[in-house]
mmCIF file of C-alpha atoms in Angstrom:
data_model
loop_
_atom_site.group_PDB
_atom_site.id
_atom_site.type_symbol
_atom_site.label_atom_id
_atom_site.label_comp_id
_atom_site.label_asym_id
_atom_site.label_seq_id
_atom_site.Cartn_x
_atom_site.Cartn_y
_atom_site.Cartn_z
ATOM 1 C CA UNK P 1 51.721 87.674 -33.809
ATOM 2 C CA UNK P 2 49.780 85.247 -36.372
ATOM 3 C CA UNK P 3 49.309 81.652 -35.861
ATOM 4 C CA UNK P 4 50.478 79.723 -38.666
ATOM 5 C CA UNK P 5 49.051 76.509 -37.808
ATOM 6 C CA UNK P 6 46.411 74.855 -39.619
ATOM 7 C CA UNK P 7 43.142 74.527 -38.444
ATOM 8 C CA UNK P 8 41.461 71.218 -38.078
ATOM 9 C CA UNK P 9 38.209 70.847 -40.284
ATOM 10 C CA UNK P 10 35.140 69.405 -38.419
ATOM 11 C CA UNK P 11 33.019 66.867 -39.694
ATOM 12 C CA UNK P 12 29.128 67.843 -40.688
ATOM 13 C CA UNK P 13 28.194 65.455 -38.500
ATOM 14 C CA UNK P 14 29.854 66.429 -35.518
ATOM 15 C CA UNK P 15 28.365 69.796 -35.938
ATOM 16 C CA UNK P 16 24.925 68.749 -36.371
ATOM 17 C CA UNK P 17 25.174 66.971 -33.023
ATOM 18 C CA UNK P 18 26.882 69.671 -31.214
ATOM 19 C CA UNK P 19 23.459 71.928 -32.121
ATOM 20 C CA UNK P 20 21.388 68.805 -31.099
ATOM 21 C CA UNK P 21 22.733 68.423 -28.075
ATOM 22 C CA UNK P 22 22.731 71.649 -27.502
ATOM 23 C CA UNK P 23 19.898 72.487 -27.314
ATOM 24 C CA UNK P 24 18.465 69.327 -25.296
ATOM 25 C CA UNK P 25 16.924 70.763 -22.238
ATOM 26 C CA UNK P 26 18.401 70.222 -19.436
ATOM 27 C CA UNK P 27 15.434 69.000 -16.511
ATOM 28 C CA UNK P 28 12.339 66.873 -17.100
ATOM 29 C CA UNK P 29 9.943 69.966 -16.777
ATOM 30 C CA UNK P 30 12.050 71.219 -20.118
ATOM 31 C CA UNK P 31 11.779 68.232 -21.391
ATOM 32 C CA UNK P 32 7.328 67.849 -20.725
ATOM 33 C CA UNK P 33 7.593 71.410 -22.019
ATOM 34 C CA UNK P 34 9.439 71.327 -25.058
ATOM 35 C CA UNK P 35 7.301 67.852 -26.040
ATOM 36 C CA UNK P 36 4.175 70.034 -25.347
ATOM 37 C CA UNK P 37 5.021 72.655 -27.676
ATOM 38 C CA UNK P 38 6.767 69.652 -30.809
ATOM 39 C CA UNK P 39 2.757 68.443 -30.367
ATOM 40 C CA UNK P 40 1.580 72.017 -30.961
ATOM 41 C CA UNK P 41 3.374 72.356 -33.940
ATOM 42 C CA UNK P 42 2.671 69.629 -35.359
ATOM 43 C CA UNK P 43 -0.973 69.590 -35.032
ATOM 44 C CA UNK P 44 -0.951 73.136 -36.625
ATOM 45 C CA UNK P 45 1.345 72.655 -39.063
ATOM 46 C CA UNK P 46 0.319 73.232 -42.605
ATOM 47 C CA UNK P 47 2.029 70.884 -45.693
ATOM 48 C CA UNK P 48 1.248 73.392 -48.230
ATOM 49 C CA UNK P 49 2.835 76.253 -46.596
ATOM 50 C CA UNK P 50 6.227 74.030 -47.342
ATOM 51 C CA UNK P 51 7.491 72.785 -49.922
ATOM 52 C CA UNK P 52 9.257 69.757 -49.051
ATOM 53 C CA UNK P 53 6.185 68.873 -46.841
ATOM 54 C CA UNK P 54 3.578 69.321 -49.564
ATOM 55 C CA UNK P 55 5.501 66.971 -51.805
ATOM 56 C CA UNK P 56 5.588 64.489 -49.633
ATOM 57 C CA UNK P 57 1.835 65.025 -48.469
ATOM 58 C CA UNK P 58 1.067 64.637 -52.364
ATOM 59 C CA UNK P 59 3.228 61.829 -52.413
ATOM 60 C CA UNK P 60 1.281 59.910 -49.585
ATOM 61 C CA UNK P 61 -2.230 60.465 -50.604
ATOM 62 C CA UNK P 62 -1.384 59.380 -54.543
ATOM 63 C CA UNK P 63 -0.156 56.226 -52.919
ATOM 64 C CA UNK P 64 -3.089 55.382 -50.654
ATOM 65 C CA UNK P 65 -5.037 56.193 -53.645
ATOM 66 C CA UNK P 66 -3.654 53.856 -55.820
ATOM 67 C CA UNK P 67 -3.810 50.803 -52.888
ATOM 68 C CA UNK P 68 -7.361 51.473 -52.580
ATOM 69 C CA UNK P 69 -7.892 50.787 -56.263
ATOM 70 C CA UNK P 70 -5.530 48.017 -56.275
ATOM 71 C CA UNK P 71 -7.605 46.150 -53.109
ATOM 72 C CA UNK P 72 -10.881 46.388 -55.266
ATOM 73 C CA UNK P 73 -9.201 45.368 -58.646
ATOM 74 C CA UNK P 74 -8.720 42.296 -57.319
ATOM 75 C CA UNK P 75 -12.005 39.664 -56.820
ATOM 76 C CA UNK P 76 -12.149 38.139 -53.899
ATOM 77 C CA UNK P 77 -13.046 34.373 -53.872
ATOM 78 C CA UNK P 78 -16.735 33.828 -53.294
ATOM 79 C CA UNK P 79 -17.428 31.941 -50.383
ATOM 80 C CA UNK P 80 -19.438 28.424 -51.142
ATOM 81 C CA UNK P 81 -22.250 27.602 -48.502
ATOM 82 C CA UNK P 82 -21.506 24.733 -46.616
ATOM 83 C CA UNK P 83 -24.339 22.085 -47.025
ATOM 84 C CA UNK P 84 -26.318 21.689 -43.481
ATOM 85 C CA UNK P 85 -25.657 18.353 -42.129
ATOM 86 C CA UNK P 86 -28.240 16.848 -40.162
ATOM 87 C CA UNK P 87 -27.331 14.152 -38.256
ATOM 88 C CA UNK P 88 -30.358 12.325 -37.871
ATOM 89 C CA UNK P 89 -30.397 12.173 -41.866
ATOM 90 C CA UNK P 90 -27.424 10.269 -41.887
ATOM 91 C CA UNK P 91 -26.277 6.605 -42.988
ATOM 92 C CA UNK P 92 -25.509 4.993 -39.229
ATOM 93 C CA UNK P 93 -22.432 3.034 -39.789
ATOM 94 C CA UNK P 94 -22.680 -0.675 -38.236
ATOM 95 C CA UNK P 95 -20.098 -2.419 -37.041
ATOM 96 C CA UNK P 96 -19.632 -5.996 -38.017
ATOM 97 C CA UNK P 97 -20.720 -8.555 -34.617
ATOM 98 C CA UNK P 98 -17.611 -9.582 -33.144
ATOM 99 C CA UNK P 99 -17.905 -13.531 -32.444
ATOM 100 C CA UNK P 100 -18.553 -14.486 -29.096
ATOM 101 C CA UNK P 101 -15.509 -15.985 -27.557
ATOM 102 C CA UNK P 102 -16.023 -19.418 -25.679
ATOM 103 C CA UNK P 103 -15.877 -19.771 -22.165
ATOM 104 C CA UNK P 104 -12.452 -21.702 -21.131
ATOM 105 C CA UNK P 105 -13.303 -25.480 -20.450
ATOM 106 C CA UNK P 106 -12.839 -25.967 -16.525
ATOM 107 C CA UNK P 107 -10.905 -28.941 -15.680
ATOM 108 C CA UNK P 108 -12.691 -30.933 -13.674
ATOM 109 C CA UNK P 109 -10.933 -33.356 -11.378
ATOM 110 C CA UNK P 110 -12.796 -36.550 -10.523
ATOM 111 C CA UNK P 111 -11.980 -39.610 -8.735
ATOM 112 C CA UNK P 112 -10.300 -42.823 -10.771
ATOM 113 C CA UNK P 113 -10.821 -46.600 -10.071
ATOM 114 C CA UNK P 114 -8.387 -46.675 -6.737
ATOM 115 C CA UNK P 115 -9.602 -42.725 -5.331
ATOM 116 C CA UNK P 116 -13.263 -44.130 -5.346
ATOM 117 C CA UNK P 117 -12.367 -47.801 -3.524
ATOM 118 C CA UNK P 118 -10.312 -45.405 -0.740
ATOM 119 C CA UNK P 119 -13.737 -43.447 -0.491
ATOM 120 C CA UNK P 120 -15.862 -46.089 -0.496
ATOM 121 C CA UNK P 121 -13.601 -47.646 2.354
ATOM 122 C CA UNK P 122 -13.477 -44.333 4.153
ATOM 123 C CA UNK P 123 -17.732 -44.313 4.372
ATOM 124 C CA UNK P 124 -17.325 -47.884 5.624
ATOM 125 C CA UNK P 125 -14.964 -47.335 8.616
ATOM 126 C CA UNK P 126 -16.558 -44.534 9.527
ATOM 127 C CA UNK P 127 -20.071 -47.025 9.862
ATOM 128 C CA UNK P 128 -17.991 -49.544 11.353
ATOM 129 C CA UNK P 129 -16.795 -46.937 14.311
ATOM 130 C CA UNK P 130 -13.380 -47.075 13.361
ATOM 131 C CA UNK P 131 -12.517 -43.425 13.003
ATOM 132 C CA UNK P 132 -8.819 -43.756 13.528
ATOM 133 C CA UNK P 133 -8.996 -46.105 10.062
ATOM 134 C CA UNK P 134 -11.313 -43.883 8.448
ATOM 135 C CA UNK P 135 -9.077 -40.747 9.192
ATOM 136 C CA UNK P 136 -6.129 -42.272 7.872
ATOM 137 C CA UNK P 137 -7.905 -43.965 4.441
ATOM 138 C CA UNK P 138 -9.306 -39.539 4.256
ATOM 139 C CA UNK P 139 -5.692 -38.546 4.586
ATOM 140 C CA UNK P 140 -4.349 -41.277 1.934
ATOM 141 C CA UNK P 141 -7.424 -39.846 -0.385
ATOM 142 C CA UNK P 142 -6.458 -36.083 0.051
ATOM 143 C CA UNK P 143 -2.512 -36.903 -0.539
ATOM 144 C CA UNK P 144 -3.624 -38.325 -3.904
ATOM 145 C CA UNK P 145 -6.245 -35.995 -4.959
ATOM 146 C CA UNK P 146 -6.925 -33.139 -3.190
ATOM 147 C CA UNK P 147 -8.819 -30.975 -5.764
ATOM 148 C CA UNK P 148 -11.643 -33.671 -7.061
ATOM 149 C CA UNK P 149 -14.890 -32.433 -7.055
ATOM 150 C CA UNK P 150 -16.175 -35.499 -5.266
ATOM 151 C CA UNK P 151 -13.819 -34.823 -2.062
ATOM 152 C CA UNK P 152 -14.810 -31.103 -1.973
ATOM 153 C CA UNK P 153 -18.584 -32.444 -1.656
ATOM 154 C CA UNK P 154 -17.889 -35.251 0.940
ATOM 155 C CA UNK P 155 -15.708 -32.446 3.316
ATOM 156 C CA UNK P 156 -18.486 -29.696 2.454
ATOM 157 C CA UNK P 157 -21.104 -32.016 3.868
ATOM 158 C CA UNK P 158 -18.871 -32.989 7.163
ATOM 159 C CA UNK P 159 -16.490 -30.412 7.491
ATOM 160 C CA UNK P 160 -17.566 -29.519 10.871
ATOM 161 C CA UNK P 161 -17.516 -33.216 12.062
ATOM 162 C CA UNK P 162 -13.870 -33.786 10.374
ATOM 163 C CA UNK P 163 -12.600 -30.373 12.000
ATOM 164 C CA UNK P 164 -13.997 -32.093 15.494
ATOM 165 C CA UNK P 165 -12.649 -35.066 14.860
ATOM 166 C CA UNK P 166 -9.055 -33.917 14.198
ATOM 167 C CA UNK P 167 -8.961 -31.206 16.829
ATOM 168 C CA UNK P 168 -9.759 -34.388 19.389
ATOM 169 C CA UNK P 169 -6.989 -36.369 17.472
ATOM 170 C CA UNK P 170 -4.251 -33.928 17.709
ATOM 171 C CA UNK P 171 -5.219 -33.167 21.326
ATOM 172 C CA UNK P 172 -5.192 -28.963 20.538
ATOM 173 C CA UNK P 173 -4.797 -27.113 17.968
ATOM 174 C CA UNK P 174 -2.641 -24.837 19.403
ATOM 175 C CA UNK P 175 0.309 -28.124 19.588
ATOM 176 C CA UNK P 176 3.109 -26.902 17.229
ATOM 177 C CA UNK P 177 4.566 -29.452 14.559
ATOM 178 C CA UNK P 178 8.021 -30.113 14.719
ATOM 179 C CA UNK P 179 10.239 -31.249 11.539
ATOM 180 C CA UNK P 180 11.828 -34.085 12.083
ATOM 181 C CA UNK P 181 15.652 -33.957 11.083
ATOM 182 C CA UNK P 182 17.200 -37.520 11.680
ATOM 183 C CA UNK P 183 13.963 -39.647 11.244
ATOM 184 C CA UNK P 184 13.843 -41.580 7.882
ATOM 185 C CA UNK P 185 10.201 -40.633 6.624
ATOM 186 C CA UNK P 186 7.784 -43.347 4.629
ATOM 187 C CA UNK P 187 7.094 -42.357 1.262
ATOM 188 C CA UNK P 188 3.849 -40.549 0.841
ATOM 189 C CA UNK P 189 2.168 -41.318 -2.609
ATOM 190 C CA UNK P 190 0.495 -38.441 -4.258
ATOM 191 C CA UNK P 191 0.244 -37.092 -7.821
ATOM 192 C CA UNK P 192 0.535 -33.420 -6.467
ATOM 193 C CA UNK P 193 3.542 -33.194 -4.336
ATOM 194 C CA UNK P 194 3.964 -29.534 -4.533
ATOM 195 C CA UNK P 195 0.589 -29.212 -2.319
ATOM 196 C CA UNK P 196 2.109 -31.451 0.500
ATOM 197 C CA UNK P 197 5.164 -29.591 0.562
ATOM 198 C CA UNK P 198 3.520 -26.524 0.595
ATOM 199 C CA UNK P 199 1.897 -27.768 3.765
ATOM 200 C CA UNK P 200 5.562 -29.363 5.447
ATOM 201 C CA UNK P 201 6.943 -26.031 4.374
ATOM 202 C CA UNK P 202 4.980 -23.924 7.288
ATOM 203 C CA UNK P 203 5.983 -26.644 9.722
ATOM 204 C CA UNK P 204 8.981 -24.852 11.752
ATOM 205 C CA UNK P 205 8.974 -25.571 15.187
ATOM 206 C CA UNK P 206 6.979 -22.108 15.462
ATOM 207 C CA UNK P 207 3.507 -21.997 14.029
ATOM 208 C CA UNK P 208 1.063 -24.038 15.974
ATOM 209 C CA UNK P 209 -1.932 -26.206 13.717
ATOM 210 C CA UNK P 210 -4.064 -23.385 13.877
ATOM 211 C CA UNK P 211 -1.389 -20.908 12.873
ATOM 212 C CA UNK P 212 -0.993 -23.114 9.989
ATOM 213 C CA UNK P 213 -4.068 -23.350 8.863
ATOM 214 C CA UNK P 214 -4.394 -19.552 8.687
ATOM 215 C CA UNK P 215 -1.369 -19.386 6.258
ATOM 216 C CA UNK P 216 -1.964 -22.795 4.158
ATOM 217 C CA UNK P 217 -3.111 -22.447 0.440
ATOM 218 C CA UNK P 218 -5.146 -25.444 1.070
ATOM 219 C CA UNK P 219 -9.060 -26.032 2.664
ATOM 220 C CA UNK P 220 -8.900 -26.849 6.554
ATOM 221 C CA UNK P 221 -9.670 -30.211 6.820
ATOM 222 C CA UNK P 222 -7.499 -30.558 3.492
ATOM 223 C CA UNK P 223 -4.523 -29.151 6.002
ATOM 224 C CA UNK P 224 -5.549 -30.668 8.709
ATOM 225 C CA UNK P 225 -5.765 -34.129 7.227
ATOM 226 C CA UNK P 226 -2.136 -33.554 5.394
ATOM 227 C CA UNK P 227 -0.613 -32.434 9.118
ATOM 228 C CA UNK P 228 -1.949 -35.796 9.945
ATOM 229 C CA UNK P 229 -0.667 -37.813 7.202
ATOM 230 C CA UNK P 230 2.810 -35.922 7.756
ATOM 231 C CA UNK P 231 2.736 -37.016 11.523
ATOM 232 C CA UNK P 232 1.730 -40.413 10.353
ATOM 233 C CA UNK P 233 4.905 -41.099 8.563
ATOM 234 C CA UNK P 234 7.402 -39.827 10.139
ATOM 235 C CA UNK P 235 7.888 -36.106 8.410
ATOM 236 C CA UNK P 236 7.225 -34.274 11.948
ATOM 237 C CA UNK P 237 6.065 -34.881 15.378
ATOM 238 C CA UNK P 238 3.891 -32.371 17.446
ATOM 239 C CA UNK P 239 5.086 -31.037 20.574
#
């Protein structure tokens, strides 16, 4: 009995990898083996015993050939020597002098017509014995100008009797200043009020004087004799 129905056409390319994999061995010492003999073959293989092969050898050298003579057709650029420099030889660039800036003018703070009649009447208590006076015309002059050069020399010169002389005023300078609340204050003239209440600002019922000095922006006879001046009228009283 035939069979009448019609075979099914394979493609060329199915066939040729059917025989490839085919014939693909099948374990990794097949595979080390068949390389081994591909690298045989090739090594031994001859172009001119094939056709195909020698054209293409042909082929190959006629084209190396021709991009060898192509590579020295062409000129290369010549290469310009560089000039040497030597750097001793060379122009030293100067930079212009910059102008010297000025120093900034210091402001110097001196004494006017009614700072120098307190001093002078400060010096004169003070010969007279009447430190109490003296102490209080001081305290006046610091209020009014406590950065002038001339006060800076006078308390540089006597700091250590001033210091004396307060700590035996106040009693101790461990006593601790106390704001007054209700008390109506006299007036204090001064051109720098900031620096006095820079001073009334550490008084809190805490710090004692010497606390105070420690923390005040001031000198200490500066502080000391604006504590004073502040106890004099009326800001605080010390405890």
């Amino acid at each position: 009995m035939t069979n009448n129905q019609p075979m099914q056409s394979v493609s060329p390319v199915v066939e040729v990898l059917v025989q490839l994999l085919g014939d693909v061995p099948g374990s990794d010492e097949e595979i080390k083996a068949r390389r081994q003999e591909v690298l045989a073959a090739a090594a031994s293989f001859d172009p001119s015993s094939h056709q195909v092969a020698q054209a293409l050898s042909s082929c190959i050298k006629r084209l190396r050939a021709r991009a060898a003579e192509v590579r020295r057709a062409v000129p290369s650029r010549p290469t310009e020597p560089r000039p040497e420099v030597v750097f001793h030889e060379r122009e030293t660039v100067l930079m212009p002098p910059l102008p010297e800036r000025p120093a900034p003018a210091v402001e110097r703070m001196t004494w006017d017509a009614t700072e120098r009649m307190l001093y002078e009447d400060v010096l004169n208590l003070f010969e007279l014995g009447d430190q109490a006076g003296a102490m209080t015309s001081l305290e006046r002059l610091v209020m009014l100008n406590p950065h002038a050069e001339e006060l800076a020399t006078f308390i540089e010169k006597n700091g250590s009797l001033l210091r004396s002389l307060y700590e035996e005023h106040f009693g101790s300078l461990d006593r601790v200043p106390v704001p007054m609340q209700d008390a109506h204050p006299i007036k204090i003239p001064t051109r720098y009020p900031q620096v006095v209440m820079d001073v009334l600002r550490l008084v809190d019922g805490h710090r004692s004087i010497r606390d105070i000095l420690k923390r005040s922006v001031l000198g200490e006879v500066q502080t000391l004799c604006s504590v004073g001046h502040l106890a004099r009228c009326g800001f605080l009283e010390l405890a």
